[in-house]
Every structure is written in structure tokens, then in C-alpha cells.
mmCIF file of N, CA and C in Angstrom:
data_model
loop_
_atom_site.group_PDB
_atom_site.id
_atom_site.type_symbol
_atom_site.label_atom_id
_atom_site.label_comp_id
_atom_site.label_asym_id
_atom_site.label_seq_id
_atom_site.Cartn_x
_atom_site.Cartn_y
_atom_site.Cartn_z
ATOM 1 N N UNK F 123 0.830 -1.186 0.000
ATOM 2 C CA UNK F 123 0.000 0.000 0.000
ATOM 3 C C UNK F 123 0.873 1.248 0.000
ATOM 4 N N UNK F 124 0.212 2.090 -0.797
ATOM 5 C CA UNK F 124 1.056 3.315 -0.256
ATOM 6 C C UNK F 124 0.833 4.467 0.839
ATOM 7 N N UNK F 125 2.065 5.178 1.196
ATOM 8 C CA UNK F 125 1.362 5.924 2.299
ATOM 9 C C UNK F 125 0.494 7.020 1.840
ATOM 10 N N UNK F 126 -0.386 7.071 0.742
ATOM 11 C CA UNK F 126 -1.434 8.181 0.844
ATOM 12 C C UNK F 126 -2.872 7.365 0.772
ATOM 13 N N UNK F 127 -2.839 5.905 0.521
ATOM 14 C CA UNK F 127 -3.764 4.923 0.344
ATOM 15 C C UNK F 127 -3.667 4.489 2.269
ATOM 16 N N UNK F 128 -2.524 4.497 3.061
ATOM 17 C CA UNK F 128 -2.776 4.040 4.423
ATOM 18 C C UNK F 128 -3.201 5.305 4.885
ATOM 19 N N UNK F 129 -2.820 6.576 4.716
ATOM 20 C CA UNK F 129 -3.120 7.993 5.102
ATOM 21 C C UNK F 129 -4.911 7.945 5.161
ATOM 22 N N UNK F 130 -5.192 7.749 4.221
ATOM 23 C CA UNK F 130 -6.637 7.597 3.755
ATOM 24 C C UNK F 130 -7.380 6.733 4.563
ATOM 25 N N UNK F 131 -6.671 5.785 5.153
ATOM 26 C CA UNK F 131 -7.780 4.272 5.978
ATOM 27 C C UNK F 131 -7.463 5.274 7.339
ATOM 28 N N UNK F 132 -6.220 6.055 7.819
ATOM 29 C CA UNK F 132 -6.199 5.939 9.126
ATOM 30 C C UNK F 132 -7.087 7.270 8.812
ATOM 31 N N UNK F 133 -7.143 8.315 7.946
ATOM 32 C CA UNK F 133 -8.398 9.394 8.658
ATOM 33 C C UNK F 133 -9.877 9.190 8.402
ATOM 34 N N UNK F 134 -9.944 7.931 8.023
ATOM 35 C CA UNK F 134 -11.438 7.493 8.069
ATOM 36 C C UNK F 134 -11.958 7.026 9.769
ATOM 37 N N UNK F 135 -10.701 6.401 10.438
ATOM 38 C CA UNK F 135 -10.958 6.440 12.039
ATOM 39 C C UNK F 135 -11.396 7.740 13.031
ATOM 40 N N UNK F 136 -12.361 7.896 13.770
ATOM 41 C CA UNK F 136 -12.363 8.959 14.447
ATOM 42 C C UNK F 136 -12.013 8.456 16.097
ATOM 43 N N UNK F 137 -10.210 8.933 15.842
ATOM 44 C CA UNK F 137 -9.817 8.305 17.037
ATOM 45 C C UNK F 137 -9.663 8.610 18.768
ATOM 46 N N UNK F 138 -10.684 9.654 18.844
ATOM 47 C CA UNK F 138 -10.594 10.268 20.246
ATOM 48 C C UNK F 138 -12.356 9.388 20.636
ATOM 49 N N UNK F 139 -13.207 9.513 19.014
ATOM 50 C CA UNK F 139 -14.801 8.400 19.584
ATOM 51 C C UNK F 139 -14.008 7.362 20.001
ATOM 52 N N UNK F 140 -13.492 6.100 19.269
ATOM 53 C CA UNK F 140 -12.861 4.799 19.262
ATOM 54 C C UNK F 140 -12.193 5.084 20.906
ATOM 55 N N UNK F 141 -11.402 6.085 21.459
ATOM 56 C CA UNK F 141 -10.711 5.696 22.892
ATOM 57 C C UNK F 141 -11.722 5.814 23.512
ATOM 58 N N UNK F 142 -12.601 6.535 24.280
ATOM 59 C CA UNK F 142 -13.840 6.372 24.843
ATOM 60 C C UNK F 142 -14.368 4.985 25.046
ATOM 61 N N UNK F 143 -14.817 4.514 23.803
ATOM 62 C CA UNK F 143 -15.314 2.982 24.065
ATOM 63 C C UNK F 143 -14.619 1.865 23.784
ATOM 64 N N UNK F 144 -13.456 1.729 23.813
ATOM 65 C CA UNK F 144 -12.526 0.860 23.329
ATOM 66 C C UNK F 144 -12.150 0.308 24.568
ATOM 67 N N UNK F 145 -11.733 -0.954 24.926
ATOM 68 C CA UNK F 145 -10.730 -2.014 25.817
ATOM 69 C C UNK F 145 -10.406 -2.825 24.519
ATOM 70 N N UNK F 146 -9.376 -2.960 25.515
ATOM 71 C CA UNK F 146 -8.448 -4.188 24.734
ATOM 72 C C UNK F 146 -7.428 -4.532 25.771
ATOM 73 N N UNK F 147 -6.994 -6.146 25.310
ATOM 74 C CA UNK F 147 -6.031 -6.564 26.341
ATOM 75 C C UNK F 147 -5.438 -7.998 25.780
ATOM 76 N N UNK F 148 -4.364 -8.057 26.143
ATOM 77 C CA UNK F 148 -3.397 -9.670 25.927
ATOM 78 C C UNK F 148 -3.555 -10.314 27.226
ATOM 79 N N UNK F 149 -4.126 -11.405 27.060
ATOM 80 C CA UNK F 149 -4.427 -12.459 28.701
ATOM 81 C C UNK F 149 -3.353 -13.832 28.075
ATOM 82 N N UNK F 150 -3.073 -14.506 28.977
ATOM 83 C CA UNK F 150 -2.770 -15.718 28.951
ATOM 84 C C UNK F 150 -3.832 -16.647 29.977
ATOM 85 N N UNK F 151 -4.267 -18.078 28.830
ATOM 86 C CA UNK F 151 -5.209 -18.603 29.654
ATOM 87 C C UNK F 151 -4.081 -20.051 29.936
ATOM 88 N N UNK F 152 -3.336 -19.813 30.058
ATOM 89 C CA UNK F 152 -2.633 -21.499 30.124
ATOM 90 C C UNK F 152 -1.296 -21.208 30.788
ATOM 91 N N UNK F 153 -0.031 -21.728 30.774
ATOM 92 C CA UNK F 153 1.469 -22.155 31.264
ATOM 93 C C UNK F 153 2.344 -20.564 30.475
ATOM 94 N N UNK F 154 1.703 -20.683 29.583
ATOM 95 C CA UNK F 154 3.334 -19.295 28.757
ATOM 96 C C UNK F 154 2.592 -18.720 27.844
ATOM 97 N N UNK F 155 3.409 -18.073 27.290
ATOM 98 C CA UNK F 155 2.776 -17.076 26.207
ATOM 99 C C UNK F 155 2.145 -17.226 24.630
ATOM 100 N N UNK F 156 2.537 -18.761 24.558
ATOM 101 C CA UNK F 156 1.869 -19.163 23.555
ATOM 102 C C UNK F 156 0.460 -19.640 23.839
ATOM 103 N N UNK F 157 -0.104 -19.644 25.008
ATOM 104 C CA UNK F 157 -1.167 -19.599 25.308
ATOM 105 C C UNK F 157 -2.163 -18.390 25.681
ATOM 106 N N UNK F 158 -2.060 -17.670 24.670
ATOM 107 C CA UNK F 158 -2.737 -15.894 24.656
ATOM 108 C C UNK F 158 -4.107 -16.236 23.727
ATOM 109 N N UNK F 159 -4.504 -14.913 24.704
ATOM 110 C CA UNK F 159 -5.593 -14.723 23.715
ATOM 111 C C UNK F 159 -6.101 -12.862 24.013
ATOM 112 N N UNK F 160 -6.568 -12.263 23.015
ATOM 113 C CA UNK F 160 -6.892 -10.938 23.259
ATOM 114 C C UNK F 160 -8.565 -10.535 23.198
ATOM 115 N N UNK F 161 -8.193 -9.984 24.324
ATOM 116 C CA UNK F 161 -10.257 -9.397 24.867
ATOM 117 C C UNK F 161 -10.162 -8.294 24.554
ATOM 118 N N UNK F 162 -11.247 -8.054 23.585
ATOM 119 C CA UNK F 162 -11.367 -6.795 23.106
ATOM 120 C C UNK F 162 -12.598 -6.526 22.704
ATOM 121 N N UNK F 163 -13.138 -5.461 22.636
ATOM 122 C CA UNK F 163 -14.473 -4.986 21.739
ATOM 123 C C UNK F 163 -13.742 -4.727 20.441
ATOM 124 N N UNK F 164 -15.168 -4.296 19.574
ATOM 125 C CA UNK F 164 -14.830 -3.743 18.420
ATOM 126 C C UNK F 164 -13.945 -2.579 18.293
ATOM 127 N N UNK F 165 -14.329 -1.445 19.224
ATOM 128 C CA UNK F 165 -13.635 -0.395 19.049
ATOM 129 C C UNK F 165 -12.234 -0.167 19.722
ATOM 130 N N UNK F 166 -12.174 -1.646 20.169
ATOM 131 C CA UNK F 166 -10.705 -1.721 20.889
ATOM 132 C C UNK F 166 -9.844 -2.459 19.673
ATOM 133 N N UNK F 167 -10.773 -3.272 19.023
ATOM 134 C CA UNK F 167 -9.975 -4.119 17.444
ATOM 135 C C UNK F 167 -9.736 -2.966 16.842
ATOM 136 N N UNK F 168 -10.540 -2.156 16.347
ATOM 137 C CA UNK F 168 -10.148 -1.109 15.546
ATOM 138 C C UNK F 168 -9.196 0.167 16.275
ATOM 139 N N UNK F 169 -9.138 0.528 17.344
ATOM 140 C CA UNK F 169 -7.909 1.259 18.015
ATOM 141 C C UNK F 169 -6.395 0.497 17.387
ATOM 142 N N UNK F 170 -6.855 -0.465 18.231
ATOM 143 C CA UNK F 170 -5.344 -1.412 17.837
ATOM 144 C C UNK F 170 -4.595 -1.301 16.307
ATOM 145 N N UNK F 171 -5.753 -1.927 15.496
ATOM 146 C CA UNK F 171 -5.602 -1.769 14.344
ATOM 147 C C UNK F 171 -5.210 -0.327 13.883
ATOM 148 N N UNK F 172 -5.776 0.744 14.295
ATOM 149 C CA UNK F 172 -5.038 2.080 13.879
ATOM 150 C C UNK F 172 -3.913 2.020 14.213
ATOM 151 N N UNK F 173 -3.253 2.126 15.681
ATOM 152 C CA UNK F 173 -1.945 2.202 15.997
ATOM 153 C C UNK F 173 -1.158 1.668 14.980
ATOM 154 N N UNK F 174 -1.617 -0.192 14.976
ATOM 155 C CA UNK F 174 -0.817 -0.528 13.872
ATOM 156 C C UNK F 174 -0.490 -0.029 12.566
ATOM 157 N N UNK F 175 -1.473 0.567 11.849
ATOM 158 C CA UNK F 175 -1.522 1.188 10.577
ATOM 159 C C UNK F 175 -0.727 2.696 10.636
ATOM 160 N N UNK F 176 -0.764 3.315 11.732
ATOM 161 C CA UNK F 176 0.204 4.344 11.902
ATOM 162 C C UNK F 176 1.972 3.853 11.956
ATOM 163 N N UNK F 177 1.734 2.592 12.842
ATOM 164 C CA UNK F 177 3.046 2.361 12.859
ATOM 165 C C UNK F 177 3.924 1.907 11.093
ATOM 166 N N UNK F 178 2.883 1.382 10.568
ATOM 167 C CA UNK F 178 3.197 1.232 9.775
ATOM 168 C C UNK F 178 3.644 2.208 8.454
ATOM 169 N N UNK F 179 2.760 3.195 8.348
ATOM 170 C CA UNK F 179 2.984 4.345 7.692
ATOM 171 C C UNK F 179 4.245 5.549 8.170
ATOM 172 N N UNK F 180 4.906 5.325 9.601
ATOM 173 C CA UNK F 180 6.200 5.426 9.964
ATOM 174 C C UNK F 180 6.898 4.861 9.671
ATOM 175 N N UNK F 181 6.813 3.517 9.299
ATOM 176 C CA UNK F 181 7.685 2.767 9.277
ATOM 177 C C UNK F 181 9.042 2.486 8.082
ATOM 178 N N UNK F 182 8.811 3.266 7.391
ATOM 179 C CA UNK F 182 10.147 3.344 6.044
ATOM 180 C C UNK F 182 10.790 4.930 6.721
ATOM 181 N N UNK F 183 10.427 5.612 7.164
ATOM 182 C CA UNK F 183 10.769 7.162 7.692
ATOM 183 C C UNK F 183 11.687 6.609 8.821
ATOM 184 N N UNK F 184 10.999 5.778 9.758
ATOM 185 C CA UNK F 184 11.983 5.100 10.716
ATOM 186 C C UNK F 184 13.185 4.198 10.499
ATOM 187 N N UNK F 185 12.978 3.455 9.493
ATOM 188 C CA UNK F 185 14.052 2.462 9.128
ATOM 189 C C UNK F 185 15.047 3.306 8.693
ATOM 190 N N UNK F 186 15.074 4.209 8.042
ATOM 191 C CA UNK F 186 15.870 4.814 7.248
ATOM 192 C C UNK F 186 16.490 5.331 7.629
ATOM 193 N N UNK F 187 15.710 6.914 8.738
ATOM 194 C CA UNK F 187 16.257 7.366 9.433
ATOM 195 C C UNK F 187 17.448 7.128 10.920
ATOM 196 N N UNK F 188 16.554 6.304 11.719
ATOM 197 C CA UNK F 188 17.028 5.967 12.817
ATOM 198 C C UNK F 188 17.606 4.693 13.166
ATOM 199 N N UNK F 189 18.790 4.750 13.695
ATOM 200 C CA UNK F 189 19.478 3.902 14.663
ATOM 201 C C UNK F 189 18.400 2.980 15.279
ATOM 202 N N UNK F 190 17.652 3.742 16.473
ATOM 203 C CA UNK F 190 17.085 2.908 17.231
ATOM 204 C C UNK F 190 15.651 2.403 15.907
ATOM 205 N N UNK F 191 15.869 1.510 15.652
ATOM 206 C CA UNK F 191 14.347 0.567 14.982
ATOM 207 C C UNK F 191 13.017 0.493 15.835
ATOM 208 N N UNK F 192 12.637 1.622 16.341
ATOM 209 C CA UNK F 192 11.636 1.157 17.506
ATOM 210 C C UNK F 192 10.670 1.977 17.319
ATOM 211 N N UNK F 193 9.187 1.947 17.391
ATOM 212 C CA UNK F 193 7.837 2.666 17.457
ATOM 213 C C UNK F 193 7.164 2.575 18.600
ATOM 214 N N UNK F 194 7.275 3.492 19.701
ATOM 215 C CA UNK F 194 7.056 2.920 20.962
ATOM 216 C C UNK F 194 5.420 3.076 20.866
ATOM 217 N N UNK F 195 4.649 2.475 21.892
ATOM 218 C CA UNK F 195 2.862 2.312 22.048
ATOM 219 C C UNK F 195 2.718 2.759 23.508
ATOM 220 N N UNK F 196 1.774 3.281 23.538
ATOM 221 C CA UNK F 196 1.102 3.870 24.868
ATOM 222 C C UNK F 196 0.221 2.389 25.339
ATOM 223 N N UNK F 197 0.868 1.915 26.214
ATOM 224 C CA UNK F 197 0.461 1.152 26.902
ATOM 225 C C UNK F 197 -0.828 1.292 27.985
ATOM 226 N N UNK F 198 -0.280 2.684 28.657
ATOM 227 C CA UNK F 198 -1.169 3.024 30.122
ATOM 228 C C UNK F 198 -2.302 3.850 29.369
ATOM 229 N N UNK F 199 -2.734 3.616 28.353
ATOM 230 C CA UNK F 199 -3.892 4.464 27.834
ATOM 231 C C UNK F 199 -5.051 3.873 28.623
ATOM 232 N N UNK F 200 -6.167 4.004 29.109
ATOM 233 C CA UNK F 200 -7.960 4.097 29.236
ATOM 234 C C UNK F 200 -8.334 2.857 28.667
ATOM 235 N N UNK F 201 -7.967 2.696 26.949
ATOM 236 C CA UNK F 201 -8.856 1.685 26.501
ATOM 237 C C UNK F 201 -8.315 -0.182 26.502
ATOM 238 N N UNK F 202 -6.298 0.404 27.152
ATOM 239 C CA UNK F 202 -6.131 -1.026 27.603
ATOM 240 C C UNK F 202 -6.051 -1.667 28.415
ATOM 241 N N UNK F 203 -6.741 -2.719 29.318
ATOM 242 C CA UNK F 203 -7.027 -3.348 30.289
ATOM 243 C C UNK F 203 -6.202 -3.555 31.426
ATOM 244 N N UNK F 204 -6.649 -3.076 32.375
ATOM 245 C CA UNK F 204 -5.264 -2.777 34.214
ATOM 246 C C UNK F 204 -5.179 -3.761 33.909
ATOM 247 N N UNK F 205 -5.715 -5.286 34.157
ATOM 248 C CA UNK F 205 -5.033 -6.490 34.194
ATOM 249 C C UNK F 205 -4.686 -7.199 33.586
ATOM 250 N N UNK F 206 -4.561 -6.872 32.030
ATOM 251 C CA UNK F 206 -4.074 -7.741 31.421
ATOM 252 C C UNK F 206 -2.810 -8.574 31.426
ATOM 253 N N UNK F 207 -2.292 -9.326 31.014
ATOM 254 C CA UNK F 207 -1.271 -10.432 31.474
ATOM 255 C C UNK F 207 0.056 -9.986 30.682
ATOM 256 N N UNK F 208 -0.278 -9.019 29.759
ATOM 257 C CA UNK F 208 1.282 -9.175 28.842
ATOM 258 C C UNK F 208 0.656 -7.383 27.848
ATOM 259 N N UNK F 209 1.443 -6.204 28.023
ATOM 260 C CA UNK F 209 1.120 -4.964 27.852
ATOM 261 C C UNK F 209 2.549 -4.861 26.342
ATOM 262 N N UNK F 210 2.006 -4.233 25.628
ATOM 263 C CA UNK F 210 2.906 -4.245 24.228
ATOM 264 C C UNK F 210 3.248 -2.792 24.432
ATOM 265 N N UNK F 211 4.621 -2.740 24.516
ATOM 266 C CA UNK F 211 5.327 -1.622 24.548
ATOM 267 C C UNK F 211 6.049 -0.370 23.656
ATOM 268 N N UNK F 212 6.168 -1.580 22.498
ATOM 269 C CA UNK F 212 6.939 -0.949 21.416
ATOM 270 C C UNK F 212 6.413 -2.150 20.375
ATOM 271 N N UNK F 213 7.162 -1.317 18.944
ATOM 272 C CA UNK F 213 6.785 -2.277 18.043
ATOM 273 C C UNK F 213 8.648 -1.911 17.181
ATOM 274 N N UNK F 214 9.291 -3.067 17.309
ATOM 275 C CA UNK F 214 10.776 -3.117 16.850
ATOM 276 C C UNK F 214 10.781 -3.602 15.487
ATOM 277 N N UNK F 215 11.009 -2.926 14.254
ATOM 278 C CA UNK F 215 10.677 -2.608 13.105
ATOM 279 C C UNK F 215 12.101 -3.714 12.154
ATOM 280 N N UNK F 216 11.890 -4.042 11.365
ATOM 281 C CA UNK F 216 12.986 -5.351 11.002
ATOM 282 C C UNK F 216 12.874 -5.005 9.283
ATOM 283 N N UNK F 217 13.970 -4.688 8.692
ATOM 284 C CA UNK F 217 13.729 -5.008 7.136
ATOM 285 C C UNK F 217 13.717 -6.267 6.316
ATOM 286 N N UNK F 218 14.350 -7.085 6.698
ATOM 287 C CA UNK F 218 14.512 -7.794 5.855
ATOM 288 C C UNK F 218 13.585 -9.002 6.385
ATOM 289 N N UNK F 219 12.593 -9.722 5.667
ATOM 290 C CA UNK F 219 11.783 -10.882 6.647
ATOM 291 C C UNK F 219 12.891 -12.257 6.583
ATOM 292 N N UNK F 220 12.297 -13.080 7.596
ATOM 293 C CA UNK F 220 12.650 -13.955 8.604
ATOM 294 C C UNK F 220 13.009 -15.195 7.305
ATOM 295 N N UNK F 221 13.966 -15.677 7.586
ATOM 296 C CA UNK F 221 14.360 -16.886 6.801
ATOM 297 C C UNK F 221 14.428 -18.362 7.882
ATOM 298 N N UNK F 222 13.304 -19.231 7.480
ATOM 299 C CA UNK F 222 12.984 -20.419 8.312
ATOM 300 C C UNK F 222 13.886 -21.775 7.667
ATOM 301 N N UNK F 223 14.405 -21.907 8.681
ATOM 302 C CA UNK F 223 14.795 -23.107 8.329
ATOM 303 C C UNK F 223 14.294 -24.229 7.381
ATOM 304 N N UNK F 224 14.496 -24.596 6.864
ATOM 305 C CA UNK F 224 13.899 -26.095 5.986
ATOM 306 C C UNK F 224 13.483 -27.335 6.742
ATOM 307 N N UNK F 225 12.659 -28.177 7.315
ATOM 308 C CA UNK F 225 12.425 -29.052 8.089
ATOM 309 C C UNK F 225 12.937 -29.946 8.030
ATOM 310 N N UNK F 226 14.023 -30.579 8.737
ATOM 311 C CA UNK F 226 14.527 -32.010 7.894
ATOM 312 C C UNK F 226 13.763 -33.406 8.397
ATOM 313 N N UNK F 227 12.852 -33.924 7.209
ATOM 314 C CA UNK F 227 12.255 -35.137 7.183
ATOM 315 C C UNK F 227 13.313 -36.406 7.771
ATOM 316 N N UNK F 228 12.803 -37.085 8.645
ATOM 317 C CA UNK F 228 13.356 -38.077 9.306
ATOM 318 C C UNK F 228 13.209 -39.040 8.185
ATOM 319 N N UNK F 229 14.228 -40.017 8.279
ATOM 320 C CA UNK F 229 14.454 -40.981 7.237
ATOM 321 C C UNK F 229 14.237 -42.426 8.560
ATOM 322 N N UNK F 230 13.824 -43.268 7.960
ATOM 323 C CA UNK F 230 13.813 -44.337 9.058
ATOM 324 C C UNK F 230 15.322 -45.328 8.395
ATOM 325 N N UNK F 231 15.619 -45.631 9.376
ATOM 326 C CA UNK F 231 16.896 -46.569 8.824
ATOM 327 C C UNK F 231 16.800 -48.433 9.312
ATOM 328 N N UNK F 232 17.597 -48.736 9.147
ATOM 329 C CA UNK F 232 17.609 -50.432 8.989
ATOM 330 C C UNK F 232 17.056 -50.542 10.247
ATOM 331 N N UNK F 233 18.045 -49.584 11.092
ATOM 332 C CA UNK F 233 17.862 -50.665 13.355
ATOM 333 C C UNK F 233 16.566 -50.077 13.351
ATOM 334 N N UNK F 234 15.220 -49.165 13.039
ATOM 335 C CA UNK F 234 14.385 -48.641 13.150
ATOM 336 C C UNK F 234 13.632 -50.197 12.631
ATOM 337 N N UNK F 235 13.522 -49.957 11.230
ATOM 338 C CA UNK F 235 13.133 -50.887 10.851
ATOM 339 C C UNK F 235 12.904 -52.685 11.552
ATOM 340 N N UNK F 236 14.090 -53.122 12.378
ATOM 341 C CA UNK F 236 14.917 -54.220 12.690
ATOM 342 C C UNK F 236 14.053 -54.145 14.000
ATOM 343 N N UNK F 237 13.947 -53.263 14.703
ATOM 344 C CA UNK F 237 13.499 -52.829 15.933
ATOM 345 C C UNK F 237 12.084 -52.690 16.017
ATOM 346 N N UNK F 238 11.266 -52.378 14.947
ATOM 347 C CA UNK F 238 9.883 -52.119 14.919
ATOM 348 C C UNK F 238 9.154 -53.994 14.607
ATOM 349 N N UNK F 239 10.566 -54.649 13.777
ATOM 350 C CA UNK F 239 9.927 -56.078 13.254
ATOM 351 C C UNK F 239 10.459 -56.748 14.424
ATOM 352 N N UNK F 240 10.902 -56.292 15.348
ATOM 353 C CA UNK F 240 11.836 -57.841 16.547
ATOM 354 C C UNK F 240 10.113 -57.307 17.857
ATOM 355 N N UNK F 241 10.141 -55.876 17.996
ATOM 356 C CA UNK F 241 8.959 -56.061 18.635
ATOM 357 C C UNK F 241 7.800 -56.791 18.506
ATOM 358 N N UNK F 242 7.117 -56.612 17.430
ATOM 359 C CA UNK F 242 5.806 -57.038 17.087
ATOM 360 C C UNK F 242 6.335 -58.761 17.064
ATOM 361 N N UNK F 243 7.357 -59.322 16.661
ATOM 362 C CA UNK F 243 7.537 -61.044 16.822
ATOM 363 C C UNK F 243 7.255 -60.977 18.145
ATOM 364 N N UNK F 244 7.805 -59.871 19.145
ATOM 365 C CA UNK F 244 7.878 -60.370 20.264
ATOM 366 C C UNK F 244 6.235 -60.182 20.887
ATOM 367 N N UNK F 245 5.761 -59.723 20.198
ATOM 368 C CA UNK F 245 4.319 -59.306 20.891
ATOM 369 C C UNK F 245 3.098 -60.612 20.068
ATOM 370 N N UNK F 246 3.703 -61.054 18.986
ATOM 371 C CA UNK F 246 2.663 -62.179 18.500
ATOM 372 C C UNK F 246 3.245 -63.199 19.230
ATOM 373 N N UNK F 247 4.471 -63.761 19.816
ATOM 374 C CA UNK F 247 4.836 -64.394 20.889
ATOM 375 C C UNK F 247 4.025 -64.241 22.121
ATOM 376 N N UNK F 248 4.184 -63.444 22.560
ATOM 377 C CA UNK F 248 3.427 -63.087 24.030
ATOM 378 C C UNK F 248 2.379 -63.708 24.013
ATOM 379 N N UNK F 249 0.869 -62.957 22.903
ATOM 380 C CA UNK F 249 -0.290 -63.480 22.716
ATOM 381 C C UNK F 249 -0.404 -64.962 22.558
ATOM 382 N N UNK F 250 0.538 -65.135 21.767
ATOM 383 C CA UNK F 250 0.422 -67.236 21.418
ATOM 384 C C UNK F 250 0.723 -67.840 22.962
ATOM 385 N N UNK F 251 1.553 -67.510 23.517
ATOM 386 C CA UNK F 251 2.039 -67.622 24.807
ATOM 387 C C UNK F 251 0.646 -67.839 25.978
ATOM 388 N N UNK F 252 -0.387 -66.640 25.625
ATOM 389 C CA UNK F 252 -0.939 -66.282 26.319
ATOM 390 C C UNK F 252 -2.273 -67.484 25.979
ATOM 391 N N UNK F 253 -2.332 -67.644 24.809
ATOM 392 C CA UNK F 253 -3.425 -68.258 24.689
ATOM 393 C C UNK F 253 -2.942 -70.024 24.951
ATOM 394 N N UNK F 254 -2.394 -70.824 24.530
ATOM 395 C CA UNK F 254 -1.855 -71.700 25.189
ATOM 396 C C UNK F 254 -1.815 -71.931 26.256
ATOM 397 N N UNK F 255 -1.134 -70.625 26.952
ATOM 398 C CA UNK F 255 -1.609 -71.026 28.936
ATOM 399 C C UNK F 255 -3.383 -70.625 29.167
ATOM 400 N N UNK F 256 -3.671 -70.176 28.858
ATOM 401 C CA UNK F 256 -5.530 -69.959 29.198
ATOM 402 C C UNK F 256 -5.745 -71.508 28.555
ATOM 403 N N UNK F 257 -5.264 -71.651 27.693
ATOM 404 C CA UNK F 257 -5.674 -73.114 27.343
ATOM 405 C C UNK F 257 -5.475 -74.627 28.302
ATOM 406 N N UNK F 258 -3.889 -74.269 28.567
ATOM 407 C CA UNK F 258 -3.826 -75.307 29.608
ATOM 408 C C UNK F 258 -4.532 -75.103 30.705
ATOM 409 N N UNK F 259 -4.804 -73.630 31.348
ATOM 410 C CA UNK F 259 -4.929 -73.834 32.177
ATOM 411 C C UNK F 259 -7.124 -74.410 32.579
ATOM 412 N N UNK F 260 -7.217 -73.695 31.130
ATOM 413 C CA UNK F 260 -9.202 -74.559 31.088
ATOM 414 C C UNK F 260 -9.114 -76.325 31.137
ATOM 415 N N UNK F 261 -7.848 -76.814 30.467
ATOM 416 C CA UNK F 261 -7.753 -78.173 30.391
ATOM 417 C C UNK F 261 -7.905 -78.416 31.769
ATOM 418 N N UNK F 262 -7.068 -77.607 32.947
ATOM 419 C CA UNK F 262 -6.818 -78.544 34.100
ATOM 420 C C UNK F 262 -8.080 -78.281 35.009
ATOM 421 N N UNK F 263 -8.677 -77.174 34.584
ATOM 422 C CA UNK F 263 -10.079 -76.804 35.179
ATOM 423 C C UNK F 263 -11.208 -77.778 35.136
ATOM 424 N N UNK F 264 -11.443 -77.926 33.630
ATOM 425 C CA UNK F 264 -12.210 -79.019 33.175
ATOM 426 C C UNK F 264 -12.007 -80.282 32.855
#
């Protein structure tokens, strides 16, 4: 997008209505932080979403300019939640995107193989085992 096409989405927001009725917040419902989830109204989705879209329309002015890579966020504002579990402070701006590793597919090898066929003998053993003694042991019953 360009910045007179993002210019355009962020003054369609009227962002002093949106703080008034807006919450928003990052909770964790589980062990760590990959267990988040965010409570928000609408006008707290769309706050958020502005910030972001501002940050973003800074964001080549910042890279360029400055050393520090950082867009800091008003955390202690009204519309974001005293208790939430995890408060976003800044937004640290990165040019170049993330290069992921390649997954390396496990190959099964011979002792895998050797090891998966010595079990199961040993487990159709067991059962034969098992039924033979239930057997003897109905013989000595009856």
C-alpha cells in the first residue's frame, strides 16, 4: 500500500470516539505465552488496528532514518485493560523478513526398521504364549 492509500484508511478512524469505548487486552489462559488470547471490543480491534496502521505508515521514515528501529505504544492508555497479562510496549521494526529453516524429514533406517519387526515377533509371541496357557490352564479346570 502506499502511504497516501494508508493515510486515507487511518483518517477514516475517528480516534478520540474509538478511545472512549474501546478495551483491549493480551491475557494468557494457560502455562506461557503461547497460550494468549486478546479481549477486546470492536472499538478496541479497531484502536489497535489504527496504531498498527500508523506504525506502519512510519515505518520506512523510521528504518531509514534511525538507529534505534523502535515505534514505541502507549500502553497506560484508558482503553487497555489494568489487568491484562502481557502490555505491548513498542513495536521493533525489522527489514529484511525472517528466513525459516527447511524441516529435515526423518528418514527411518535399517535398526528402526529391525526394531519395529523384533517387537511385534515379540508381541505375537506373548499373545500365542498367552493363549496356550488360558488353554492349559481350562484343560486342568475341566
Amino acid at each position: 500500500m502506499t502511504e497516501e492509500e494508508l493515510q486515507n484508511i487511518i483518517n477514516k478512524f475517528d480516534e478520540t470516539e474509538l478511545k472512549k469505548q474501546a478495551i483491549w487486552g493480551i491475557f494468557q489462559y494457560g502455562g506461557g505465552s503461547d497460550e494468549s488470547f486478546i479481549k477486546a471490543n470492536k472499538e478496541g480491534l479497531e484502536l489497535f488496528a489504527l496504531e498498527l496502521l500508523k506504525a506502519s505508515l512510519e515505518s520506512n521514515k523510521i528504518i531509514e532514518n534511525n538507529k534505534n528501529k523502535i515505534i514505541h505504544l502507549d500502553y497506560y492508555e484508558n482503553w487497555i485493560y489494568e489487568n491484562a497479562d502481557t502490555y505491548l510496549q513498542y513495536i521493533e521494526l525489522v527489514k529484511e523478513k525472517q528466513t525459516l529453516k527447511p524441516k529435515v524429514e526423518y528418514k527411518t533406517t535399517i535398526s528402526d526398521k529391525l526394531l519395529t519387526s523384533l517387537l511385534k515377533i515379540i508381541l505375537v509371541i506373548l499373545i500365542v504364549a498367552l493363549f496356550i496357557g488360558l488353554r492349559t490352564m481350562f484343560s486342568w479346570i475341566f
